[in-house]
């Protein structure tokens, strides 16, 4: 049975939120005695950060912003498994 994962430092996003720039997700720090793997899903939300939807194909640690992202809030969901 896998160990329970505990996030000791939450995931974060870095980069400049501008068309043509790239955002990068840092998975944070997780406490576990077994190897941890991470999955990423970038999401586009309205300007207020609500009404989010997955961005098709945006499952890497980095996401290149495009014209569809202008005026939106971009979030990433980081899933840690062991």
PDB file of C-alpha atoms in Angstrom:
ATOM      1  CA  UNK A   1       0.000   0.000   0.000  1.00  0.00           C
ATOM      2  CA  UNK A   2       1.397   3.453  -0.896  1.00  0.00           C
ATOM      3  CA  UNK A   3       2.431   5.884   1.816  1.00  0.00           C
ATOM      4  CA  UNK A   4       0.177   8.831   2.535  1.00  0.00           C
ATOM      5  CA  UNK A   5       1.514  11.954   0.844  1.00  0.00           C
ATOM      6  CA  UNK A   6       1.797  15.205   2.737  1.00  0.00           C
ATOM      7  CA  UNK A   7       2.581  18.487   0.973  1.00  0.00           C
ATOM      8  CA  UNK A   8       5.027  20.354   3.194  1.00  0.00           C
ATOM      9  CA  UNK A   9       5.462  23.127   0.606  1.00  0.00           C
ATOM     10  CA  UNK A  10       2.552  23.699  -1.798  1.00  0.00           C
ATOM     11  CA  UNK A  11       2.962  23.695  -5.579  1.00  0.00           C
ATOM     12  CA  UNK A  12       3.604  27.064  -7.220  1.00  0.00           C
ATOM     13  CA  UNK A  13       3.722  28.693 -10.656  1.00  0.00           C
ATOM     14  CA  UNK A  14       6.480  30.946 -11.960  1.00  0.00           C
ATOM     15  CA  UNK A  15       6.898  32.970 -15.114  1.00  0.00           C
ATOM     16  CA  UNK A  16       5.461  36.066 -16.739  1.00  0.00           C
ATOM     17  CA  UNK A  17       1.744  35.907 -17.542  1.00  0.00           C
ATOM     18  CA  UNK A  18       1.907  37.370 -21.055  1.00  0.00           C
ATOM     19  CA  UNK A  19       1.028  36.061 -24.507  1.00  0.00           C
ATOM     20  CA  UNK A  20       4.016  34.132 -25.871  1.00  0.00           C
ATOM     21  CA  UNK A  21       5.628  33.557 -22.467  1.00  0.00           C
ATOM     22  CA  UNK A  22       5.930  30.225 -20.640  1.00  0.00           C
ATOM     23  CA  UNK A  23       4.693  29.415 -17.162  1.00  0.00           C
ATOM     24  CA  UNK A  24       6.357  26.648 -15.146  1.00  0.00           C
ATOM     25  CA  UNK A  25       4.910  24.586 -12.312  1.00  0.00           C
ATOM     26  CA  UNK A  26       7.000  23.635  -9.315  1.00  0.00           C
ATOM     27  CA  UNK A  27       5.458  20.524  -7.723  1.00  0.00           C
ATOM     28  CA  UNK A  28       6.311  21.712  -4.226  1.00  0.00           C
ATOM     29  CA  UNK A  29       7.772  19.469  -1.536  1.00  0.00           C
ATOM     30  CA  UNK A  30       5.980  16.286  -0.552  1.00  0.00           C
ATOM     31  CA  UNK A  31       6.819  13.982   2.329  1.00  0.00           C
ATOM     32  CA  UNK A  32       6.857  10.261   1.515  1.00  0.00           C
ATOM     33  CA  UNK A  33       9.175   7.311   2.047  1.00  0.00           C
ATOM     34  CA  UNK A  34       8.624   6.020  -1.509  1.00  0.00           C
ATOM     35  CA  UNK A  35       9.380   7.670  -4.876  1.00  0.00           C
ATOM     36  CA  UNK A  36       6.861  10.310  -5.920  1.00  0.00           C
ATOM     37  CA  UNK A  37       5.679  11.006  -9.466  1.00  0.00           C
ATOM     38  CA  UNK A  38       3.858  14.159 -10.514  1.00  0.00           C
ATOM     39  CA  UNK A  39       1.141  14.842 -13.066  1.00  0.00           C
ATOM     40  CA  UNK A  40       0.147  18.304 -14.278  1.00  0.00           C
ATOM     41  CA  UNK A  41      -3.062  19.715 -15.773  1.00  0.00           C
ATOM     42  CA  UNK A  42      -3.196  23.359 -16.759  1.00  0.00           C
ATOM     43  CA  UNK A  43      -6.588  25.087 -16.527  1.00  0.00           C
ATOM     44  CA  UNK A  44      -8.023  28.278 -18.010  1.00  0.00           C
ATOM     45  CA  UNK A  45     -10.390  30.246 -15.751  1.00  0.00           C
ATOM     46  CA  UNK A  46     -12.287  33.497 -16.140  1.00  0.00           C
ATOM     47  CA  UNK A  47     -10.570  36.744 -15.139  1.00  0.00           C
ATOM     48  CA  UNK A  48     -11.776  36.332 -11.552  1.00  0.00           C
ATOM     49  CA  UNK A  49     -10.266  32.852 -11.256  1.00  0.00           C
ATOM     50  CA  UNK A  50     -13.583  30.949 -11.349  1.00  0.00           C
ATOM     51  CA  UNK A  51     -15.292  28.824 -14.018  1.00  0.00           C
ATOM     52  CA  UNK A  52     -12.138  26.841 -14.813  1.00  0.00           C
ATOM     53  CA  UNK A  53     -11.755  24.230 -17.542  1.00  0.00           C
ATOM     54  CA  UNK A  54      -8.866  21.942 -18.452  1.00  0.00           C
ATOM     55  CA  UNK A  55      -6.735  23.107 -21.376  1.00  0.00           C
ATOM     56  CA  UNK A  56      -6.619  20.197 -23.825  1.00  0.00           C
ATOM     57  CA  UNK A  57      -3.134  18.706 -24.146  1.00  0.00           C
ATOM     58  CA  UNK A  58      -1.639  21.002 -21.472  1.00  0.00           C
ATOM     59  CA  UNK A  59      -0.273  18.282 -19.192  1.00  0.00           C
ATOM     60  CA  UNK A  60       3.408  19.124 -18.939  1.00  0.00           C
ATOM     61  CA  UNK A  61       5.322  20.923 -16.226  1.00  0.00           C
ATOM     62  CA  UNK A  62       5.430  24.037 -18.434  1.00  0.00           C
ATOM     63  CA  UNK A  63       2.711  25.816 -20.412  1.00  0.00           C
ATOM     64  CA  UNK A  64       3.214  28.328 -23.233  1.00  0.00           C
ATOM     65  CA  UNK A  65       0.618  31.082 -23.080  1.00  0.00           C
ATOM     66  CA  UNK A  66      -1.305  31.967 -26.235  1.00  0.00           C
ATOM     67  CA  UNK A  67      -3.895  34.479 -27.364  1.00  0.00           C
ATOM     68  CA  UNK A  68      -6.743  32.379 -25.877  1.00  0.00           C
ATOM     69  CA  UNK A  69      -5.187  32.981 -22.442  1.00  0.00           C
ATOM     70  CA  UNK A  70      -5.218  36.794 -22.617  1.00  0.00           C
ATOM     71  CA  UNK A  71      -7.520  38.121 -19.881  1.00  0.00           C
ATOM     72  CA  UNK A  72      -7.885  34.686 -18.270  1.00  0.00           C
ATOM     73  CA  UNK A  73      -6.534  33.304 -15.017  1.00  0.00           C
ATOM     74  CA  UNK A  74      -4.297  30.276 -15.617  1.00  0.00           C
ATOM     75  CA  UNK A  75      -4.011  27.615 -12.930  1.00  0.00           C
ATOM     76  CA  UNK A  76      -2.277  24.258 -12.710  1.00  0.00           C
ATOM     77  CA  UNK A  77      -3.382  21.170 -10.812  1.00  0.00           C
ATOM     78  CA  UNK A  78      -0.453  19.102  -9.537  1.00  0.00           C
ATOM     79  CA  UNK A  79      -1.185  15.498  -8.587  1.00  0.00           C
ATOM     80  CA  UNK A  80       1.439  13.595  -6.594  1.00  0.00           C
ATOM     81  CA  UNK A  81       1.364   9.791  -6.444  1.00  0.00           C
ATOM     82  CA  UNK A  82       3.601   7.148  -4.927  1.00  0.00           C
TER      83      UNK A  82
END
